[in-house]
Short mmCIF file of C-alpha atoms in Angstrom, two decimals:
data_model
loop_
_atom_site.label_atom_id
_atom_site.label_comp_id
_atom_site.label_asym_id
_atom_site.label_seq_id
_atom_site.Cartn_x
_atom_site.Cartn_y
_atom_site.Cartn_z
CA MET W 336 22.42 1.33 -21.39
CA SER W 337 19.36 3.01 -20.02
CA LYS W 338 18.92 6.71 -20.41
CA LYS W 339 19.77 8.83 -17.36
CA LYS W 340 17.19 11.30 -16.17
CA HIS W 341 17.59 14.76 -14.78
CA VAL W 342 16.20 14.92 -11.24
CA THR W 343 15.56 17.92 -9.01
CA LEU W 344 14.69 17.33 -5.37
CA ASN W 345 14.36 19.52 -2.35
CA VAL W 346 15.83 17.69 0.62
CA ASN W 347 15.57 19.30 4.05
CA GLY W 348 15.13 22.70 2.43
CA LYS W 349 18.05 22.41 0.02
CA THR W 350 17.63 21.98 -3.74
CA GLU W 351 19.57 19.09 -5.23
CA GLU W 352 20.01 18.47 -8.96
CA PHE W 353 21.64 15.46 -10.57
CA LEU W 354 21.44 12.87 -13.33
CA ALA W 355 20.30 9.43 -12.22
CA GLU W 356 19.73 6.06 -13.79
CA PRO W 357 16.02 5.19 -13.57
CA ARG W 358 16.78 2.19 -11.34
CA GLU W 359 18.45 4.31 -8.64
CA LEU W 360 16.42 3.92 -5.45
CA LEU W 361 15.76 7.07 -3.47
CA ILE W 362 17.47 5.66 -0.36
CA TYR W 363 20.72 5.35 -2.33
CA THR W 364 20.33 8.87 -3.68
CA LEU W 365 20.01 10.16 -0.14
CA ARG W 366 22.78 8.10 1.42
CA GLU W 367 25.40 7.78 -1.29
CA ARG W 368 24.81 10.69 -3.63
CA LEU W 369 23.78 13.35 -1.10
CA ASN W 370 25.56 11.93 1.97
CA ILE W 371 22.35 12.14 4.01
CA THR W 372 22.87 9.00 6.05
CA GLY W 373 20.13 9.36 8.66
CA PRO W 374 17.67 7.16 6.74
CA HIS W 375 18.99 3.61 7.02
CA ILE W 376 18.80 0.51 4.86
CA GLY W 377 17.44 -2.26 7.05
CA CYS W 378 15.72 -4.84 4.89
CA GLU W 379 15.51 -3.11 1.50
CA THR W 380 12.27 -5.02 0.94
CA SER W 381 9.70 -2.43 2.17
CA HIS W 382 9.13 -4.20 5.46
CA CYS W 383 11.27 -2.59 8.13
CA GLY W 384 10.79 1.16 7.67
CA ALA W 385 14.38 2.13 8.63
CA CYS W 386 14.47 4.11 5.35
CA THR W 387 11.27 6.08 6.10
CA VAL W 388 11.32 9.69 4.94
CA THR W 389 8.58 12.28 4.44
CA ILE W 390 7.78 13.08 0.81
CA ASP W 391 5.40 15.96 0.13
CA GLY W 392 3.99 15.56 3.62
CA LYS W 393 3.57 11.78 3.64
CA SER W 394 5.57 8.94 5.16
CA VAL W 395 7.19 6.83 2.45
CA LYS W 396 9.74 4.03 2.42
CA SER W 397 12.59 5.44 0.36
CA CYS W 398 13.84 1.95 -0.56
CA THR W 399 10.64 1.38 -2.52
CA MET W 400 10.70 4.45 -4.70
CA PHE W 401 12.96 5.42 -7.57
CA ALA W 402 14.71 8.77 -7.32
CA VAL W 403 13.17 9.70 -10.70
CA GLN W 404 9.69 9.24 -9.20
CA ALA W 405 10.50 11.91 -6.62
CA GLU W 406 11.16 14.57 -9.28
CA GLY W 407 10.11 17.93 -7.87
CA ALA W 408 9.31 16.52 -4.44
CA GLU W 409 10.00 18.00 -1.04
CA ILE W 410 11.73 15.44 1.15
CA THR W 411 12.38 15.56 4.88
CA THR W 412 14.75 13.13 6.57
CA ILE W 413 15.70 12.86 10.24
CA GLU W 414 18.42 15.45 9.56
CA GLY W 415 15.67 17.97 8.75
CA ILE W 416 13.70 17.21 11.91
CA GLY W 417 16.27 18.12 14.57
CA GLY W 418 19.95 17.93 15.46
CA PRO W 419 22.20 17.67 18.53
CA ASP W 420 21.69 21.33 19.40
CA ASN W 421 17.96 21.49 18.69
CA LEU W 422 16.38 18.13 19.39
CA HIS W 423 12.79 17.65 18.23
CA PRO W 424 10.44 16.78 21.12
CA LEU W 425 10.27 13.23 19.73
CA GLN W 426 14.05 12.93 19.78
CA GLU W 427 14.10 14.28 23.32
CA ALA W 428 11.38 11.82 24.35
CA PHE W 429 13.12 8.81 22.75
CA LYS W 430 16.25 9.79 24.70
CA GLU W 431 14.40 10.27 28.00
CA HIS W 432 12.23 7.17 27.77
CA HIS W 433 14.81 4.76 26.39
CA GLY W 434 12.95 4.54 23.07
CA LEU W 435 16.01 3.07 21.41
CA GLN W 436 18.52 0.36 22.08
CA CYS W 437 20.84 -0.12 19.09
CA GLY W 438 19.39 2.94 17.35
CA TYR W 439 19.26 1.48 13.86
CA CYS W 440 15.50 1.85 13.40
CA THR W 441 15.34 5.17 15.26
CA PRO W 442 15.64 7.67 12.37
CA GLY W 443 12.80 5.92 10.55
CA MET W 444 10.76 5.59 13.75
CA ILE W 445 11.05 9.28 14.60
CA THR W 446 10.49 10.44 11.01
CA ARG W 447 7.30 8.36 10.84
CA ALA W 448 6.23 9.48 14.34
CA THR W 449 6.40 13.17 13.33
CA LYS W 450 3.71 12.47 10.74
CA LEU W 451 1.69 10.22 13.05
CA LEU W 452 1.45 13.07 15.57
CA GLU W 453 0.27 15.41 12.80
CA GLU W 454 -2.39 12.87 11.79
CA ILE W 455 -3.39 12.14 15.41
CA PRO W 456 -1.99 14.68 17.90
CA ASN W 457 -2.84 12.62 21.00
CA PRO W 458 -2.87 8.98 19.92
CA THR W 459 -3.85 6.06 22.11
CA GLU W 460 -1.45 3.16 22.49
CA ALA W 461 -3.46 1.18 19.91
CA GLU W 462 -3.35 4.10 17.47
CA ILE W 463 0.42 4.39 17.92
CA ARG W 464 0.95 0.68 17.30
CA PHE W 465 -1.29 0.77 14.21
CA GLY W 466 0.21 4.00 12.90
CA MET W 467 3.78 2.80 13.44
CA ALA W 468 3.13 -0.66 11.96
CA GLY W 469 5.50 -0.05 9.05
CA ASN W 470 8.51 0.44 11.32
CA LEU W 471 10.17 -2.57 12.87
CA CYS W 472 12.58 -2.63 15.82
CA ARG W 473 14.78 -5.73 15.99
CA CYS W 474 15.73 -4.92 19.61
CA THR W 475 11.97 -5.32 20.30
CA GLY W 476 11.88 -2.02 22.11
CA TYR W 477 8.26 -1.36 21.25
CA GLN W 478 7.05 -0.69 24.82
CA ASN W 479 9.44 2.20 25.22
CA ILE W 480 8.90 3.44 21.67
CA VAL W 481 5.17 3.73 22.46
CA LYS W 482 5.97 5.49 25.75
CA SER W 483 8.33 7.90 23.98
CA ILE W 484 5.74 8.83 21.37
CA GLN W 485 3.09 9.33 24.05
CA ALA W 486 5.46 11.52 26.06
CA ALA W 487 6.32 13.61 22.99
CA ALA W 488 2.62 13.96 22.14
CA ALA W 489 1.89 15.24 25.65
CA GLN W 490 4.82 17.63 25.55
CA MET W 491 3.92 18.94 22.08
CA SER W 492 0.24 19.41 23.01
CA ALA W 493 1.20 21.27 26.18
CA ALA W 494 3.59 23.51 24.22
CA LYS W 495 0.90 24.20 21.64
CA GLU W 496 -1.63 25.12 24.34
CA ALA W 497 0.89 27.38 26.06
CA ALA W 498 1.52 29.14 22.76
CA GLU W 499 -2.19 29.78 22.17
CA MET G 1149 18.17 -4.63 -10.28
CA TYR G 1150 18.50 -4.67 -14.03
CA GLU G 1151 18.66 -1.34 -15.81
CA THR G 1152 15.54 0.09 -17.35
CA ASN G 1153 14.22 3.18 -19.11
CA PHE G 1154 11.85 5.59 -17.42
CA HIS G 1155 8.94 7.50 -18.92
CA LYS G 1156 6.35 9.73 -17.32
CA ALA G 1157 2.92 9.80 -18.95
CA ALA G 1158 0.59 12.79 -18.62
CA THR G 1159 -2.54 10.83 -19.54
CA ALA G 1160 -3.73 7.23 -19.57
CA GLN G 1161 -3.76 7.18 -23.39
CA GLU G 1162 -0.18 8.45 -23.54
CA ALA G 1163 0.82 5.69 -21.10
CA ALA G 1164 -0.91 3.10 -23.29
CA ALA G 1165 0.94 4.40 -26.35
CA LEU G 1166 4.28 4.29 -24.52
CA LEU G 1167 3.51 0.77 -23.35
CA ASN G 1168 2.68 -0.27 -26.88
CA ARG G 1169 5.97 1.14 -28.20
CA SER G 1170 8.10 -0.50 -25.47
CA GLU G 1171 9.78 -3.81 -26.06
CA ASP G 1172 8.74 -5.10 -22.63
CA GLY G 1173 7.21 -2.21 -20.74
CA LYS G 1174 5.52 -2.10 -17.35
CA ILE G 1175 3.20 0.46 -15.86
CA LEU G 1176 4.53 1.94 -12.61
CA ALA G 1177 1.62 2.94 -10.37
CA GLY G 1178 2.56 3.10 -6.68
CA GLY G 1179 5.46 0.72 -7.19
CA GLN G 1180 4.89 -1.16 -3.94
CA THR G 1181 4.95 -4.51 -5.73
CA LEU G 1182 6.75 -3.73 -8.99
CA ILE G 1183 9.83 -2.18 -7.36
CA PRO G 1184 10.40 -5.06 -4.88
CA THR G 1185 9.91 -7.49 -7.78
CA MET G 1186 12.47 -5.63 -9.91
CA LYS G 1187 14.92 -5.56 -6.98
CA GLN G 1188 14.73 -9.35 -6.81
CA ARG G 1189 15.27 -9.51 -10.58
CA LEU G 1190 11.96 -11.33 -10.90
CA ALA G 1191 10.91 -8.58 -13.30
CA ASP G 1192 13.20 -6.82 -15.76
CA PRO G 1193 11.07 -4.48 -17.86
CA THR G 1194 12.90 -2.61 -20.64
CA ASP G 1195 10.78 0.42 -19.80
CA VAL G 1196 8.79 1.59 -16.81
CA ILE G 1197 6.00 4.06 -17.45
CA ASP G 1198 5.12 6.20 -14.45
CA VAL G 1199 1.43 7.19 -14.47
CA SER G 1200 1.48 9.21 -11.23
CA ALA G 1201 1.13 12.47 -13.19
CA ALA G 1202 -1.90 11.28 -15.19
CA ALA G 1203 -4.68 13.39 -13.67
CA ASP G 1204 -7.33 11.37 -15.53
CA LEU G 1205 -6.47 8.34 -13.38
CA ARG G 1206 -7.02 9.98 -10.01
CA GLY G 1207 -9.86 10.70 -7.67
CA ILE G 1208 -13.10 9.34 -6.25
CA THR G 1209 -16.45 10.32 -7.78
CA ILE G 1210 -19.78 9.59 -6.14
CA ALA G 1211 -23.10 10.11 -7.95
CA GLY G 1212 -26.06 8.77 -6.00
CA ASP G 1213 -25.18 5.17 -5.24
CA GLN G 1214 -22.59 4.98 -8.06
CA VAL G 1215 -18.95 4.99 -7.00
CA THR G 1216 -16.01 5.48 -9.36
CA ILE G 1217 -12.47 5.26 -8.06
CA GLY G 1218 -9.60 6.33 -10.34
CA ALA G 1219 -6.90 3.73 -10.82
CA MET G 1220 -4.15 5.87 -9.27
CA THR G 1221 -6.12 6.58 -6.11
CA THR G 1222 -3.97 5.50 -3.18
CA HIS G 1223 -5.08 3.19 -0.38
CA ALA G 1224 -4.73 6.12 2.06
CA GLU G 1225 -7.04 8.25 -0.11
CA VAL G 1226 -9.71 5.53 -0.22
CA ALA G 1227 -9.34 4.89 3.53
CA GLY G 1228 -9.77 8.57 4.36
CA HIS G 1229 -12.60 9.52 1.98
CA ALA G 1230 -15.53 10.68 4.12
CA ALA G 1231 -18.25 10.55 1.43
CA LEU G 1232 -17.20 7.05 0.38
CA ALA G 1233 -17.12 5.93 4.01
CA ALA G 1234 -20.71 7.15 4.42
CA LEU G 1235 -21.85 5.16 1.38
CA CYS G 1236 -19.65 2.05 1.45
CA PRO G 1237 -17.62 1.88 4.68
CA SER G 1238 -16.40 -1.66 3.99
CA ILE G 1239 -14.08 -0.62 1.15
CA CYS G 1240 -12.60 2.20 3.25
CA LYS G 1241 -11.97 -0.23 6.09
CA LEU G 1242 -10.36 -2.67 3.66
CA ALA G 1243 -8.06 0.07 2.31
CA ALA G 1244 -7.15 1.22 5.82
CA ASN G 1245 -5.77 -2.23 6.62
CA ILE G 1246 -3.61 -2.84 3.55
CA GLY G 1247 0.10 -3.05 4.39
CA ASP G 1248 1.23 -0.19 6.61
CA PRO G 1249 0.92 3.63 6.48
CA ALA G 1250 3.88 4.17 4.13
CA VAL G 1251 2.65 1.48 1.74
CA ARG G 1252 -0.85 3.01 1.79
CA HIS G 1253 0.56 6.39 0.78
CA ARG G 1254 2.02 4.92 -2.42
CA GLY G 1255 0.01 1.81 -3.30
CA THR G 1256 -2.99 2.23 -5.61
CA ILE G 1257 -6.25 0.42 -6.33
CA GLY G 1258 -5.42 0.11 -10.03
CA GLY G 1259 -2.02 -1.38 -9.28
CA SER G 1260 -3.53 -3.88 -6.87
CA LEU G 1261 -6.22 -5.02 -9.33
CA ALA G 1262 -3.82 -5.24 -12.29
CA ASN G 1263 -1.31 -7.26 -10.26
CA ASN G 1264 -4.02 -9.61 -8.90
CA ASP G 1265 -1.84 -10.96 -6.13
CA PRO G 1266 -3.64 -14.06 -4.81
CA ALA G 1267 -3.56 -12.59 -1.29
CA ALA G 1268 -4.31 -8.94 -2.10
CA ASP G 1269 -7.38 -7.29 -0.58
CA TYR G 1270 -8.86 -5.19 -3.39
CA PRO G 1271 -9.62 -8.10 -5.76
CA ALA G 1272 -12.03 -9.48 -3.13
CA ALA G 1273 -13.83 -6.14 -2.92
CA ALA G 1274 -14.05 -5.75 -6.71
CA LEU G 1275 -15.42 -9.25 -7.16
CA ALA G 1276 -17.94 -9.11 -4.29
CA LEU G 1277 -19.14 -5.63 -5.24
CA ASN G 1278 -19.71 -6.80 -8.85
CA ALA G 1279 -17.43 -3.96 -9.92
CA ARG G 1280 -16.66 -2.86 -13.46
CA ILE G 1281 -13.00 -2.41 -14.36
CA HIS G 1282 -12.55 0.46 -16.82
CA THR G 1283 -9.50 0.37 -19.05
CA THR G 1284 -7.97 2.43 -21.83
CA SER G 1285 -9.90 0.33 -24.36
CA ARG G 1286 -13.01 -1.16 -22.73
CA GLU G 1287 -14.99 -2.05 -19.60
CA ILE G 1288 -14.60 -5.48 -17.98
CA ALA G 1289 -16.92 -7.04 -15.40
CA ALA G 1290 -15.06 -8.22 -12.29
CA ASP G 1291 -16.40 -11.74 -12.95
CA ASP G 1292 -14.46 -11.76 -16.24
CA PHE G 1293 -11.41 -9.84 -15.03
CA PHE G 1294 -9.65 -12.12 -12.54
CA GLU G 1295 -8.21 -15.15 -14.31
CA GLY G 1296 -6.08 -16.78 -11.61
CA MET G 1297 -2.92 -16.06 -9.69
CA PHE G 1298 -1.31 -12.81 -10.97
CA THR G 1299 -3.39 -13.15 -14.14
CA THR G 1300 -6.11 -10.85 -15.45
CA ALA G 1301 -8.07 -10.25 -18.64
CA LEU G 1302 -5.91 -7.17 -19.39
CA GLU G 1303 -4.19 -7.13 -22.77
CA ASP G 1304 -0.48 -6.28 -22.92
CA ASP G 1305 -1.00 -2.61 -23.73
CA GLU G 1306 -4.23 -2.08 -21.81
CA ILE G 1307 -4.25 0.01 -18.64
CA ILE G 1308 -6.86 0.20 -15.88
CA THR G 1309 -8.23 3.72 -15.65
CA ALA G 1310 -10.87 3.30 -12.94
CA VAL G 1311 -13.07 0.87 -11.06
CA SER G 1312 -16.76 1.54 -10.53
CA PHE G 1313 -19.54 -0.15 -8.60
CA THR G 1314 -22.99 0.39 -7.18
CA ALA G 1315 -22.82 0.84 -3.43
CA PRO G 1316 -24.20 -2.31 -1.78
CA ALA G 1317 -27.08 -2.26 0.68
CA LYS G 1318 -24.67 -3.86 3.15
CA GLY G 1319 -21.07 -4.95 2.99
CA GLY G 1320 -18.15 -6.03 5.10
CA TYR G 1321 -14.62 -7.38 4.95
CA GLY G 1322 -12.92 -9.78 7.33
CA LYS G 1323 -9.21 -10.40 6.98
CA PHE G 1324 -6.73 -12.57 8.80
CA PRO G 1325 -3.42 -10.95 7.90
CA ASN G 1326 -0.12 -12.75 7.85
CA PRO G 1327 1.61 -10.96 10.74
CA ALA G 1328 4.80 -10.31 8.76
CA SER G 1329 3.53 -9.35 5.31
CA ARG G 1330 0.00 -8.24 6.28
CA TYR G 1331 -1.26 -9.93 3.13
CA ALA G 1332 -4.44 -11.93 3.72
CA MET G 1333 -4.09 -15.57 4.76
CA ALA G 1334 -7.81 -15.43 4.20
CA GLY G 1335 -9.91 -12.40 3.43
CA VAL G 1336 -13.65 -12.52 2.84
CA PHE G 1337 -15.67 -9.66 1.36
CA VAL G 1338 -19.44 -9.95 1.71
CA ALA G 1339 -21.87 -7.69 -0.14
CA LYS G 1340 -25.65 -7.57 -0.07
CA LEU G 1341 -26.70 -6.01 -3.35
CA ALA G 1342 -29.70 -3.75 -3.85
CA ASP G 1343 -31.80 -6.71 -5.09
CA GLY G 1344 -31.13 -8.57 -1.84
CA SER G 1345 -28.79 -11.17 -3.32
CA ALA G 1346 -25.42 -11.75 -1.68
CA ARG G 1347 -22.02 -11.90 -3.34
CA VAL G 1348 -19.05 -13.29 -1.43
CA ALA G 1349 -15.43 -13.18 -2.59
CA VAL G 1350 -12.50 -14.91 -0.95
CA THR G 1351 -8.86 -13.83 -1.26
CA GLY G 1352 -5.65 -15.26 0.19
CA ALA G 1353 -7.01 -18.77 0.53
CA GLY G 1354 -7.38 -20.08 -3.02
CA GLU G 1355 -4.76 -21.77 -5.19
CA ASP G 1356 -5.98 -19.70 -8.12
CA GLY G 1357 -6.35 -16.46 -6.24
CA VAL G 1358 -9.54 -14.55 -5.62
CA HIS G 1359 -12.82 -16.44 -6.18
CA ARG G 1360 -16.50 -16.30 -5.33
CA HIS G 1361 -17.97 -18.77 -2.86
CA ASP G 1362 -21.28 -20.31 -3.97
CA GLY G 1363 -22.13 -21.87 -0.60
CA LEU G 1364 -21.65 -18.65 1.33
CA GLU G 1365 -23.55 -16.68 -1.30
CA ALA G 1366 -26.54 -19.03 -1.12
CA ALA G 1367 -26.58 -18.97 2.68
CA LEU G 1368 -26.30 -15.18 2.92
CA SER G 1369 -28.82 -14.56 0.13
CA ALA G 1370 -31.32 -16.54 2.23
CA ASP G 1371 -30.31 -15.04 5.58
CA TRP G 1372 -27.87 -12.11 5.91
CA ALA G 1373 -26.49 -13.05 9.33
CA ALA G 1374 -23.29 -14.45 10.82
CA SER G 1375 -25.26 -17.45 12.09
CA ALA G 1376 -26.11 -18.38 8.48
CA VAL G 1377 -22.40 -19.07 7.89
CA ASP G 1378 -22.37 -21.87 10.49
CA GLY G 1379 -24.15 -24.36 8.27
CA VAL G 1380 -21.95 -23.74 5.20
CA GLU G 1381 -19.39 -26.33 4.31
CA ILE G 1382 -16.11 -24.84 3.06
CA SER G 1383 -14.59 -27.40 0.70
CA LEU G 1384 -10.83 -27.89 0.84
CA ASP G 1385 -10.72 -28.35 -2.94
CA GLY G 1386 -8.62 -25.62 -4.51
CA LEU G 1387 -7.57 -24.10 -1.20
CA LEU G 1388 -3.95 -23.22 -0.67
CA SER G 1389 -1.56 -25.23 1.50
CA ASP G 1390 1.78 -23.60 2.22
CA LEU G 1391 4.14 -22.96 5.11
CA HIS G 1392 1.74 -20.40 6.56
CA GLY G 1393 -1.16 -22.80 6.82
CA ASN G 1394 -2.74 -25.84 5.19
CA ALA G 1395 -6.03 -26.03 3.32
CA ALA G 1396 -8.04 -27.11 6.37
CA TYR G 1397 -6.68 -24.18 8.38
CA ARG G 1398 -7.56 -21.78 5.58
CA ALA G 1399 -11.05 -23.28 5.20
CA ASN G 1400 -11.67 -22.55 8.84
CA LEU G 1401 -10.30 -19.03 8.42
CA VAL G 1402 -12.69 -18.43 5.51
CA LYS G 1403 -15.61 -19.26 7.76
CA VAL G 1404 -14.37 -17.13 10.64
CA MET G 1405 -13.52 -14.19 8.38
CA ALA G 1406 -16.95 -14.40 6.73
CA LYS G 1407 -18.52 -14.10 10.17
CA ARG G 1408 -16.28 -11.17 11.09
CA ALA G 1409 -17.18 -9.50 7.80
CA LEU G 1410 -20.82 -9.72 8.85
CA GLY G 1411 -19.87 -7.98 12.09
#
């Protein structure tokens, strides 16, 4: 029997402490231990990006990281980005521009897109496709996903200008 | 996944000691290959030793034309390093096109070199740049480091600490990625060294993984130009045939990628 490890994480602003087997993947910690079910398990092989979360400011696939590796980390999931009563501009844009069909990839798409727009506030279509390359949509809704991200970028830039 | 024990090392030497004490230990760098391999039960280490907290394995140092990249430096860090891009843009471009953004935030140069995947990008850069692989016990020339598919000169309890090289006069990398995995179906790194000689390394195409290409090196040493590649014959001997492409297809890709590497 392997030795369990004490893990402390901050998820969406809340501190979580627990004992985990070293082989526990972060996506299972989030979904099954903490009941944070926004990040999805699509392929569980690092390809699809449905499990994408932000760890210490960077997009990471939570199916390809052990919970013990995230010791002390700050994690943001889709739940920490916006909710029904306070949609993030990206969530609003995905809704308005039909950026989702079945919705399975959407939490990962939007979580990744929040970081993409921090890296490149006004990305071109090519930059969006390159920057979102780790997130797959099986409904093949890429055209509208690109449109949604562009619309959110425009909205966020306008809001930032208005604030300045 | 089989169960395992987890250790976190504060230094490279501590990691080496932990590895030595483990029954069947593995170093966990970025985990972008080891974790998928463990999930498939293709690897079942008794112990995994996380080196992410080892500060002596991180960072990029540039002194004149000498570049040293710590083993735990991520692909994203190499891709985004302005001083390195000014000196050796080809390696930054290579790093920027490994996997996808999330993979680049976790994956490391040391992990890539130690794993020596036959289709990984970094082995081609290390071999073409005549790099030196620094470990916890010695320094290994790239020519002596890569020993075939997933095989290197590393001893069981030896850990890569850094890779260093002299910035080339010119360099470039051309890669034809598999559209699903983004691993190279053929990747060619070309480097013109300070003495004018050319070194060319090919990844993704060989049955034994990364290798140098004598014909391309001779042609580019004589004439550093894409047109010089035209007259080079790419032998099918030792090239990979699999469901993604046969040896003839890969031979053609090697030629085309060499030209793209030369811009």
